[in-house]
Tab-separated table of N, CA and C and ligand atoms in Angstrom:
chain	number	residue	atom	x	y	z
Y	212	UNK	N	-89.774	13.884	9.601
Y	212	UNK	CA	-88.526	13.176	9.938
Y	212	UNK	C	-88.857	11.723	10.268
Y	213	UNK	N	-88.544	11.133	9.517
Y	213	UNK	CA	-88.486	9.300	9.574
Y	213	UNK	C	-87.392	8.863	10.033
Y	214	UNK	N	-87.303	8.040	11.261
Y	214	UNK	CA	-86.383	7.444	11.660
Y	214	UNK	C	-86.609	6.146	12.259
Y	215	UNK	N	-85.112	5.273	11.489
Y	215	UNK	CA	-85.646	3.712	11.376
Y	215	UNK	C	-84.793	3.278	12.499
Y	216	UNK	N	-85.186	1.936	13.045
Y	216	UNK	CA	-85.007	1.356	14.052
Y	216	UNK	C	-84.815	-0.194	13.767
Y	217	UNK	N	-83.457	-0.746	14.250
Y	217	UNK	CA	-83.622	-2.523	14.233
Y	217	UNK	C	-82.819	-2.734	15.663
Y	218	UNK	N	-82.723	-4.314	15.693
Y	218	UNK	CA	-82.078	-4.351	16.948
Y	218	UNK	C	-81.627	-6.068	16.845
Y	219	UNK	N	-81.153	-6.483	17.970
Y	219	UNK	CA	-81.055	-7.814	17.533
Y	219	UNK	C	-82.048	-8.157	19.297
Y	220	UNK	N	-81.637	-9.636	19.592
Y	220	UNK	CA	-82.509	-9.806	20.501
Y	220	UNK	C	-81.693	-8.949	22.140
Y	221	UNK	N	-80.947	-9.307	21.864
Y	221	UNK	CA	-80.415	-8.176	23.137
Y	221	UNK	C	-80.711	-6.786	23.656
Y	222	UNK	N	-81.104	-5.675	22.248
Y	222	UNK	CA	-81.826	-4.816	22.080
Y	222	UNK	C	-83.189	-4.493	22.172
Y	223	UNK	N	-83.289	-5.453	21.661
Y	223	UNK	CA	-85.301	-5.843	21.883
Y	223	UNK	C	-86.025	-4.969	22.431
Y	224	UNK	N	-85.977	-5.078	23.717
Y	224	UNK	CA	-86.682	-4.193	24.707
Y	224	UNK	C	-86.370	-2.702	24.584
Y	225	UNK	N	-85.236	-2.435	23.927
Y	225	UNK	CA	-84.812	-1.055	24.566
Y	225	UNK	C	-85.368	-0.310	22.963
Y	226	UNK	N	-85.553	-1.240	22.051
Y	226	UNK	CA	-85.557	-1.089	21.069
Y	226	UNK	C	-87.691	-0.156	20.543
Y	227	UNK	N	-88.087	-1.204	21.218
Y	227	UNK	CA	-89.474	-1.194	21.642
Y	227	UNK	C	-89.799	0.464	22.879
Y	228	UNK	N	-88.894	0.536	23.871
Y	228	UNK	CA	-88.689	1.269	24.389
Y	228	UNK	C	-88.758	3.139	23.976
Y	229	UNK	N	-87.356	3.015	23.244
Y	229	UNK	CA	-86.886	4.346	22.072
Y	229	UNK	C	-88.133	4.499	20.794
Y	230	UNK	N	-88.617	3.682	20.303
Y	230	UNK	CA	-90.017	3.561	19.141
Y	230	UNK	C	-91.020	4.314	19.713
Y	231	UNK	N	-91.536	3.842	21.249
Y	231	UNK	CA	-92.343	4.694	21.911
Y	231	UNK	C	-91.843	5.760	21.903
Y	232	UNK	N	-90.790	6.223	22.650
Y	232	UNK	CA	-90.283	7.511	23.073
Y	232	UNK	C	-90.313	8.390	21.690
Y	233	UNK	N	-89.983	8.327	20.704
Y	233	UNK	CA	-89.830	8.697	19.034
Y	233	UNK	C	-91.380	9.186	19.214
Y	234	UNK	N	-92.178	8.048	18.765
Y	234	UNK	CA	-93.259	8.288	18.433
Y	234	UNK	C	-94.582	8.953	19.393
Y	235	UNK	N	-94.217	9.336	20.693
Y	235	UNK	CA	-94.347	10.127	21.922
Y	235	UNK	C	-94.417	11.646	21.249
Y	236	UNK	N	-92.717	11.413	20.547
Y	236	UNK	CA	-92.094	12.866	20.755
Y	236	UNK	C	-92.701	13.316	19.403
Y	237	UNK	N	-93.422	12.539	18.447
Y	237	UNK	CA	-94.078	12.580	16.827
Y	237	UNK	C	-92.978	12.419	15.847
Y	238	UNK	N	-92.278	11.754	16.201
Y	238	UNK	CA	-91.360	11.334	14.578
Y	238	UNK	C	-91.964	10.032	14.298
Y	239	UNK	N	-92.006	9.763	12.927
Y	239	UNK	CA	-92.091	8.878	12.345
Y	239	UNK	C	-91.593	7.689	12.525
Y	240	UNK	N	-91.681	6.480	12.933
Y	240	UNK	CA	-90.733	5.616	12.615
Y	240	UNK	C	-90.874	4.700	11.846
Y	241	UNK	N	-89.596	3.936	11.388
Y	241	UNK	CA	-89.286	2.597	10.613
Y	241	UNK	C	-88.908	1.487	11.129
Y	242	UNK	N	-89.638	0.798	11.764
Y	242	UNK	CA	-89.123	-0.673	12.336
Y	242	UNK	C	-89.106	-1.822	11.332
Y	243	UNK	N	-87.669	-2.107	11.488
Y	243	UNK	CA	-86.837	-3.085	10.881
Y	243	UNK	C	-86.601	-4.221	11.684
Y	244	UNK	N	-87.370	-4.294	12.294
Y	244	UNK	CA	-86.968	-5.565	13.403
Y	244	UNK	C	-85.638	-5.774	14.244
Y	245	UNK	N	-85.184	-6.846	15.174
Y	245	UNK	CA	-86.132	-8.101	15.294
Y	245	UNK	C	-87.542	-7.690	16.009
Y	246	UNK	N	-88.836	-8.713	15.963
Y	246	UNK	CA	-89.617	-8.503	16.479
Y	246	UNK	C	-90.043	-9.311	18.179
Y	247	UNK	N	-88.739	-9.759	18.228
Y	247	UNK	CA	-89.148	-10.888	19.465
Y	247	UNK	C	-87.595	-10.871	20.170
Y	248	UNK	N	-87.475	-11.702	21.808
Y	248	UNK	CA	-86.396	-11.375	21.969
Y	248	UNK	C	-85.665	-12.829	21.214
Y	249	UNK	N	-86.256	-13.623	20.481
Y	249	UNK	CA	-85.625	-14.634	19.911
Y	249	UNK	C	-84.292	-14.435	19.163
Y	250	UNK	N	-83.393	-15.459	19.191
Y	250	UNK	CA	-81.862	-15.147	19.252
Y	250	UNK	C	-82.143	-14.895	17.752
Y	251	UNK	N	-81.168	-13.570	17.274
Y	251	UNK	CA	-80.922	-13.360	15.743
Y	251	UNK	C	-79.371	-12.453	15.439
Y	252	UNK	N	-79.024	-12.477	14.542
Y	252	UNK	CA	-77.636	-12.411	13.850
Y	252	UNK	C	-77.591	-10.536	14.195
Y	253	UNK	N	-76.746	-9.923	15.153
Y	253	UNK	CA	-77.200	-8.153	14.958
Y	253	UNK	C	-76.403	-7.956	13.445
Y	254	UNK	N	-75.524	-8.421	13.081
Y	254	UNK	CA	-75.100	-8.180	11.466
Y	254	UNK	C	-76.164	-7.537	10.696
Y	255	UNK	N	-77.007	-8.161	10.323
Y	255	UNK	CA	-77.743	-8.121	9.751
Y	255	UNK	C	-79.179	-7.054	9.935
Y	256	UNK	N	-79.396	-7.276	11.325
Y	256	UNK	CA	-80.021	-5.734	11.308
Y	256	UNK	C	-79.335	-4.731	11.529
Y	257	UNK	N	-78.053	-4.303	11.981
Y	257	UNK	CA	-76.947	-3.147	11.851
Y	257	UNK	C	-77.119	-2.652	10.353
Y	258	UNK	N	-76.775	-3.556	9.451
Y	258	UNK	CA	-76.563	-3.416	7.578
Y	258	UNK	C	-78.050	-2.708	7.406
Y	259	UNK	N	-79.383	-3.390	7.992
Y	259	UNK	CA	-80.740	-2.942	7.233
Y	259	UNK	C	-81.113	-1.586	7.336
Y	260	UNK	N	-80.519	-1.378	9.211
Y	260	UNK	CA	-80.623	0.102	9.531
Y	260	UNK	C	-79.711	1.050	8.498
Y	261	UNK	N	-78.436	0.855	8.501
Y	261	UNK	CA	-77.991	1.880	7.957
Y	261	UNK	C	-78.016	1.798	6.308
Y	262	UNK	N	-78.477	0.729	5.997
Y	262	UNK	CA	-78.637	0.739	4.432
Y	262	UNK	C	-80.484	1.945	4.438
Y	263	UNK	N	-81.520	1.628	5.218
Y	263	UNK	CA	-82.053	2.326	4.990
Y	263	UNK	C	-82.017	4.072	5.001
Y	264	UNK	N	-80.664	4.171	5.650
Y	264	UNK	CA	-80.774	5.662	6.195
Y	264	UNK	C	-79.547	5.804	4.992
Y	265	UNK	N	-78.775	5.108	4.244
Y	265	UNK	CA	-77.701	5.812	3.371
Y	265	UNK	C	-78.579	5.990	1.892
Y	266	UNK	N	-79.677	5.149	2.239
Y	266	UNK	CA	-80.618	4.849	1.117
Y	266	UNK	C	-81.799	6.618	0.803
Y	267	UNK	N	-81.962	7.247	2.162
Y	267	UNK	CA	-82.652	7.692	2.180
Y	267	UNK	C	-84.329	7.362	2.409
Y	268	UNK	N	-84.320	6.103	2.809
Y	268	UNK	CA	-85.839	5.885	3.415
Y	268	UNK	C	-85.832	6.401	4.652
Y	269	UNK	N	-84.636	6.681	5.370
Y	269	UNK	CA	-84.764	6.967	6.686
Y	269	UNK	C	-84.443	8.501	7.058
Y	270	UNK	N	-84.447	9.465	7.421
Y	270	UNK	CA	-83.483	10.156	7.932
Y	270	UNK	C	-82.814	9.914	8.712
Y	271	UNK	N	-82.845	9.419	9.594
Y	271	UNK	CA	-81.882	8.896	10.912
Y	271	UNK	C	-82.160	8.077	11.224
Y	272	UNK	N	-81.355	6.644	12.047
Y	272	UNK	CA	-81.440	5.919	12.289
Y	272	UNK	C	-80.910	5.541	13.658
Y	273	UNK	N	-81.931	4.404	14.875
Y	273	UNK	CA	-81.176	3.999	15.850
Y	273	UNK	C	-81.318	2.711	15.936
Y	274	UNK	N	-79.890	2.015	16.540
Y	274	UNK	CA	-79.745	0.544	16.512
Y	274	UNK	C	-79.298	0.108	17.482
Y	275	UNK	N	-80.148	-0.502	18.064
Y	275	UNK	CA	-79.671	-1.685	19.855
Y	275	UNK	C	-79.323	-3.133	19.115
Y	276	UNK	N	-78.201	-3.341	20.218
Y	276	UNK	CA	-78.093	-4.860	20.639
Y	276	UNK	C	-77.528	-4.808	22.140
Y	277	UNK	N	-76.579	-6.334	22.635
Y	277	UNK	CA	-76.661	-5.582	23.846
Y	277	UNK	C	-75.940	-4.716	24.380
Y	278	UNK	N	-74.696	-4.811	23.516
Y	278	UNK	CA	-73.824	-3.301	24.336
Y	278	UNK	C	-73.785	-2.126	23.407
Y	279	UNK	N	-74.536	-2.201	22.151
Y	279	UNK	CA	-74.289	-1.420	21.084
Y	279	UNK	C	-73.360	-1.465	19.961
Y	280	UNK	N	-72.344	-2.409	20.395
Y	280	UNK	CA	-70.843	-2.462	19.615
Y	280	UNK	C	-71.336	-3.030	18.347
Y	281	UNK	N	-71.468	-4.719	18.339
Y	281	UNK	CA	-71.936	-5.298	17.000
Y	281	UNK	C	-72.443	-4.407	16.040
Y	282	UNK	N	-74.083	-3.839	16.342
Y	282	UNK	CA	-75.120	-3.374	15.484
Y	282	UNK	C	-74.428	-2.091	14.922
Y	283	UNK	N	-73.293	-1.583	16.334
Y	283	UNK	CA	-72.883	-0.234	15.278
Y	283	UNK	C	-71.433	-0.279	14.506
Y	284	UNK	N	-71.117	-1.622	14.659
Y	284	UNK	CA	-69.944	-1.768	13.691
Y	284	UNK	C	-70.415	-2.552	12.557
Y	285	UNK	N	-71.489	-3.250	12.254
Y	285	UNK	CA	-72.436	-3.393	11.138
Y	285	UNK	C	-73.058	-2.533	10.498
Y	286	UNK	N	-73.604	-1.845	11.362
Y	286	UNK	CA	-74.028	-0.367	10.475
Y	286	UNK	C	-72.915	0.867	10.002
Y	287	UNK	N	-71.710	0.457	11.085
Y	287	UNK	CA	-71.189	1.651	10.058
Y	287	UNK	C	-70.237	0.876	8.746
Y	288	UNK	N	-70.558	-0.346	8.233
Y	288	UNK	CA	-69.829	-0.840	7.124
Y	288	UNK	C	-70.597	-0.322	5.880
Y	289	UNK	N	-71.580	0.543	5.965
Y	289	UNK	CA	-72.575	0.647	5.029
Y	289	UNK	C	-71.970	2.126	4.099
Y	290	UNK	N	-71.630	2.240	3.337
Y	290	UNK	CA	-71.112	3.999	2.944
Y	290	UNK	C	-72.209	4.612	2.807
Y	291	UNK	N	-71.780	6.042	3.775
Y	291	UNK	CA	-72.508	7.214	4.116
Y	291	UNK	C	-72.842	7.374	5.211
Y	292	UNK	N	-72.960	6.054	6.506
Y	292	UNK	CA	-73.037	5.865	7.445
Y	292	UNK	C	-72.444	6.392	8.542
Y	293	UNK	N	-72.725	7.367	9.492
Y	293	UNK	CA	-71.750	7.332	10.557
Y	293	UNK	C	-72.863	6.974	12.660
Y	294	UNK	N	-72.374	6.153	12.839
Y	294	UNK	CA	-72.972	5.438	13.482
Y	294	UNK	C	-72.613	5.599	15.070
Y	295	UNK	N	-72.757	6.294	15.865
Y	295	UNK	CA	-72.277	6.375	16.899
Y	295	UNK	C	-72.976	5.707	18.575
Y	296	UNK	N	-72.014	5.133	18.734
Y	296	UNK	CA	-72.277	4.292	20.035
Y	296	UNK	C	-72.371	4.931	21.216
Y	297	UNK	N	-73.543	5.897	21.903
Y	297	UNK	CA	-72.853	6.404	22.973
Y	297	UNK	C	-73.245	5.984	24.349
Y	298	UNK	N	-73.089	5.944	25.150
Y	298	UNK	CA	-73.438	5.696	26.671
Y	298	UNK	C	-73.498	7.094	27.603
Y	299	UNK	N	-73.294	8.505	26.923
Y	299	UNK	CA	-73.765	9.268	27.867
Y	299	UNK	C	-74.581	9.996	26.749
Y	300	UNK	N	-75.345	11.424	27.500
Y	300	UNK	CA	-75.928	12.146	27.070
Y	300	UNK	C	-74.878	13.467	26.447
Y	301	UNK	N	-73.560	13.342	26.962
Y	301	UNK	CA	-72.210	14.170	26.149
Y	301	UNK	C	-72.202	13.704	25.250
Y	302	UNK	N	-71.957	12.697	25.258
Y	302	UNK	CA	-71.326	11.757	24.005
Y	302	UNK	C	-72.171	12.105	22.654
Y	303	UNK	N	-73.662	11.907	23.055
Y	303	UNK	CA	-74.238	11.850	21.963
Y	303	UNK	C	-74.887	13.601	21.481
Y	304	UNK	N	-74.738	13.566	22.542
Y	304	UNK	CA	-74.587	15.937	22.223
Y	304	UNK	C	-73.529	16.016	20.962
Y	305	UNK	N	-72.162	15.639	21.042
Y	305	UNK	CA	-70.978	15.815	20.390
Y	305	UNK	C	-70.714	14.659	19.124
Y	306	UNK	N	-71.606	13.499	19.489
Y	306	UNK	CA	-71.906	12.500	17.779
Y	306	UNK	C	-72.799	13.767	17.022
Y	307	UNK	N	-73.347	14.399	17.540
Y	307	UNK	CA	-73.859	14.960	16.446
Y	307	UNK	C	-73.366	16.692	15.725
Y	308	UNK	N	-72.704	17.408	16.835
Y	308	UNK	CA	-72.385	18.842	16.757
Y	308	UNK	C	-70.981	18.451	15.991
Y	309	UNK	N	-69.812	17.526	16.133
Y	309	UNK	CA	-69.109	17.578	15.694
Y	309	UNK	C	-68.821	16.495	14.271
Y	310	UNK	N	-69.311	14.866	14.793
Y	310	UNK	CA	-69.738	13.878	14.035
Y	310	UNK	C	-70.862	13.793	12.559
Y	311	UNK	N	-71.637	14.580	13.312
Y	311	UNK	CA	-73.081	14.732	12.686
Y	311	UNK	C	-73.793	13.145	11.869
Y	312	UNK	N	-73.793	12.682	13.252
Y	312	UNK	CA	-73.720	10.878	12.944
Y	312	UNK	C	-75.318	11.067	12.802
Y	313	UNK	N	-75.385	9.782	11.363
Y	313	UNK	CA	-76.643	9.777	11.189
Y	313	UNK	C	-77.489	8.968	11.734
Y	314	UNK	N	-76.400	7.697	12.800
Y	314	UNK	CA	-77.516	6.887	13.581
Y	314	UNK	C	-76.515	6.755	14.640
Y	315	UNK	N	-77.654	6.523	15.570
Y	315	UNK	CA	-77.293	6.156	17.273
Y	315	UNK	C	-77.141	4.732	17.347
Y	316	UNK	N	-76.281	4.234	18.025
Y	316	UNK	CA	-76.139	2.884	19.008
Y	316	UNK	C	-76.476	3.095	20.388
Y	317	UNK	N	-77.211	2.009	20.556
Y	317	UNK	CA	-77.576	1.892	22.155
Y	317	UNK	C	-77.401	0.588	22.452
Y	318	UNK	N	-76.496	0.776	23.875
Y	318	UNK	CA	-76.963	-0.940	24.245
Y	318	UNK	C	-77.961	-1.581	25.228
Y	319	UNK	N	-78.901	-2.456	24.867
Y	319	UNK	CA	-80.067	-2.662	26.096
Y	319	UNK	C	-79.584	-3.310	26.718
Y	320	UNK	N	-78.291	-3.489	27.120
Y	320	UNK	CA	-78.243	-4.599	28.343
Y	320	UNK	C	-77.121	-3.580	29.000
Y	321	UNK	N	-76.682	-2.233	28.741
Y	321	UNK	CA	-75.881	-1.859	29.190
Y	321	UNK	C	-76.249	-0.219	29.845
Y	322	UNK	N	-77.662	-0.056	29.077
Y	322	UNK	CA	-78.197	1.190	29.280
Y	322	UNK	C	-79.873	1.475	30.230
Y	323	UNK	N	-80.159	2.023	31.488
Y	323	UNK	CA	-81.323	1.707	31.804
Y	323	UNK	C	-82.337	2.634	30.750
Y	324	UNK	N	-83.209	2.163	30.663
Y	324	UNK	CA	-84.058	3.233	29.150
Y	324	UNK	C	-84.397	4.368	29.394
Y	325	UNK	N	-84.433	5.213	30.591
Y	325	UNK	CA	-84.654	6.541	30.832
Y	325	UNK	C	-83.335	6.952	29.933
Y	326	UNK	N	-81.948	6.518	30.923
Y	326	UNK	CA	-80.818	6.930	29.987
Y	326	UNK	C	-80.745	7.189	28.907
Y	327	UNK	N	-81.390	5.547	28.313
Y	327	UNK	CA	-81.513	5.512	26.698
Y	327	UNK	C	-82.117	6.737	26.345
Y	328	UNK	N	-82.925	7.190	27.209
Y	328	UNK	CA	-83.965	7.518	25.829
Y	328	UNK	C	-83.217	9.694	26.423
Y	329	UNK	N	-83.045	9.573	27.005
Y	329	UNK	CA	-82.138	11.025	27.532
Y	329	UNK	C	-80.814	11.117	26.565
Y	330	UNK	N	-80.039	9.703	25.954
Y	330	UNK	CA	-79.498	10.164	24.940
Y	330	UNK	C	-79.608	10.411	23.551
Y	331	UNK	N	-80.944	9.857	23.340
Y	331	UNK	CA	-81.218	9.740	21.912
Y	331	UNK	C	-81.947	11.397	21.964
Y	332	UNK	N	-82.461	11.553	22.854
Y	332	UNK	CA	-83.485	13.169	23.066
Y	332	UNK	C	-81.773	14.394	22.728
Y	333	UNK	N	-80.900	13.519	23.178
Y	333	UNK	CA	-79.547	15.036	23.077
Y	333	UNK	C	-79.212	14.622	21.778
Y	334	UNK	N	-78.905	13.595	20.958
Y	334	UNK	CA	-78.264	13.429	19.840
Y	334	UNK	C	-79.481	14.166	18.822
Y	335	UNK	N	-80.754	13.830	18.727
Y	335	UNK	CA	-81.709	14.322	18.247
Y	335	UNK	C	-81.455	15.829	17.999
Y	336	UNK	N	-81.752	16.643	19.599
Y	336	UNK	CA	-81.970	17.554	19.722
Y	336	UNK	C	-80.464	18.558	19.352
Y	337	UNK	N	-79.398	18.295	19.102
Y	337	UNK	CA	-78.297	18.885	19.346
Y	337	UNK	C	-78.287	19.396	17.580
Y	338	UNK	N	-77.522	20.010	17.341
Y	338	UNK	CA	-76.643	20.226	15.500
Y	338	UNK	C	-75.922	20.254	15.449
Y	339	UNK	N	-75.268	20.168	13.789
Y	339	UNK	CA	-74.112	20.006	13.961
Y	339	UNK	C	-73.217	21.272	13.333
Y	340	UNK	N	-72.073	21.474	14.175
Y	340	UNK	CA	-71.926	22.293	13.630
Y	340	UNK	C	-70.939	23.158	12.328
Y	341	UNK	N	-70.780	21.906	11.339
Y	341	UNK	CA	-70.045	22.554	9.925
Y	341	UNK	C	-68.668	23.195	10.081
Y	342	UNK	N	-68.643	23.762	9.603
Y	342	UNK	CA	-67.104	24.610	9.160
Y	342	UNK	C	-66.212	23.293	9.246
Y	343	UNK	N	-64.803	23.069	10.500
Y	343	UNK	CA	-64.021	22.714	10.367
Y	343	UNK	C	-64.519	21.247	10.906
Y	344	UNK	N	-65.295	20.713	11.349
Y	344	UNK	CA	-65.643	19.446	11.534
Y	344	UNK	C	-66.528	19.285	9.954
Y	345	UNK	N	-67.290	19.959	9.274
Y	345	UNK	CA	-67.685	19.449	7.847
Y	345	UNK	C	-66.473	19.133	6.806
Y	346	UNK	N	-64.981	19.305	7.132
Y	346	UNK	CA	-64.111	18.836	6.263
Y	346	UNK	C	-63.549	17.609	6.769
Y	347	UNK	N	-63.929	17.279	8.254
Y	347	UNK	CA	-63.150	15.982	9.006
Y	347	UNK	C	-65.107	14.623	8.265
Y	348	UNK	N	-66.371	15.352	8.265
Y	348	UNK	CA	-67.145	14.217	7.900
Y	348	UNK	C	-67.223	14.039	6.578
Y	349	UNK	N	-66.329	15.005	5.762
Y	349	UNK	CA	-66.068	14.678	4.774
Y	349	UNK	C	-65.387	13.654	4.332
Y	350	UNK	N	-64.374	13.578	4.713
Y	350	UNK	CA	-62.817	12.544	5.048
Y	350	UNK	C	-63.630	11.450	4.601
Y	351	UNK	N	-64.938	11.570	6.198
Y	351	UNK	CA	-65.477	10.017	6.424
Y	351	UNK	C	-66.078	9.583	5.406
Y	352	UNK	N	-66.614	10.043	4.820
Y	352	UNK	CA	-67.727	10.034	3.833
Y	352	UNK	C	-66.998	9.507	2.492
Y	353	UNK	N	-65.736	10.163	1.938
Y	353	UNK	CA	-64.569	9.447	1.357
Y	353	UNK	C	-64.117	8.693	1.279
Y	354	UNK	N	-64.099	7.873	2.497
Y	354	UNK	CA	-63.320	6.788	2.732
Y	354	UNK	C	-63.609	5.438	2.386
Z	97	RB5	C1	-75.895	-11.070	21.662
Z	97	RB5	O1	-75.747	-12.009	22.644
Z	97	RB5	C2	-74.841	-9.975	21.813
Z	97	RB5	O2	-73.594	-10.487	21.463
Z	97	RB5	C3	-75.188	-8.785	20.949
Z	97	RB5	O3	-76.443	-8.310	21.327
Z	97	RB5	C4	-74.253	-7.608	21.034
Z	97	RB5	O4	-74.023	-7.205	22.338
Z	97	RB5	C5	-73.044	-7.697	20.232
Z	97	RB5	O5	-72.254	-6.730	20.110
């Protein structure tokens, strides 16, 4: 399981943060930058993340900036994308059992990184579960 990672500079840290924690836990990762907290566009790494994961270089993907919003409304412009922003460890239990979102938003200026990394461990760890939510990510996937 390969999972890619960008961030903008707001993310930075938390970004660096979750890479460890991933690669702790033995997944693979893909860092897409930024590599510094130097100011950069999150547009643009939102699009790289989820272009790599609609692309299939990735299996999953997570993307910081600082509240999460930007990077995951950039990444979800990408088709195939579903990108979920969460701030609890529910939230991201249910991006994936019902959503079955293929990348996380986090925000580093809004999340302390234990948190962070306690929600990316439930979105990870959770499934999803098909039947009548596989005809609602269908919709998405359509659209
Ligand atoms: C950058 O200052 C900040 O706007 C960005 O990281 C993010 O929070 C945008 O949604």
């Amino acid at each position: 399981m390969r999972i890619a990672l960008a961030s903008d500079h707001g993310g930075f840290e938390m970004k660096s943060h979750i890479k460890r924690h991933l690669e702790d836990r033995g997944f693979e990762t893909l860092d897409l930058g930024t590599d510094s907290g130097e100011p950069v566009d999150y547009p643009a790494y939102g699009r790289a993340c989820g272009e790599a994961v609609a692309s299939g270089k990735a299996d999953l993907g997570v993307a910081c900036c600082g509240t999460g919003i930007g990077i995951s409304i950039a990444a979800n412009k990408v088709k195939g994308v579903r990108c979920a922003l969460c701030s609890s460890v529910e939230m991201a239990e249910m991006a994936k059992r019902h959503n079955n979102a293929n990348m996380l938003a986090l925000g580093g200026r809004t999340l302390d990184p234990g948190a962070a990394a306690a929600i990316t461990d439930a979105w990870l760890d959770a499934a999803f579960e098909g039947g009548r939510h596989g005809r609602r990510v269908g919709m998405l996937d359509d659209m």
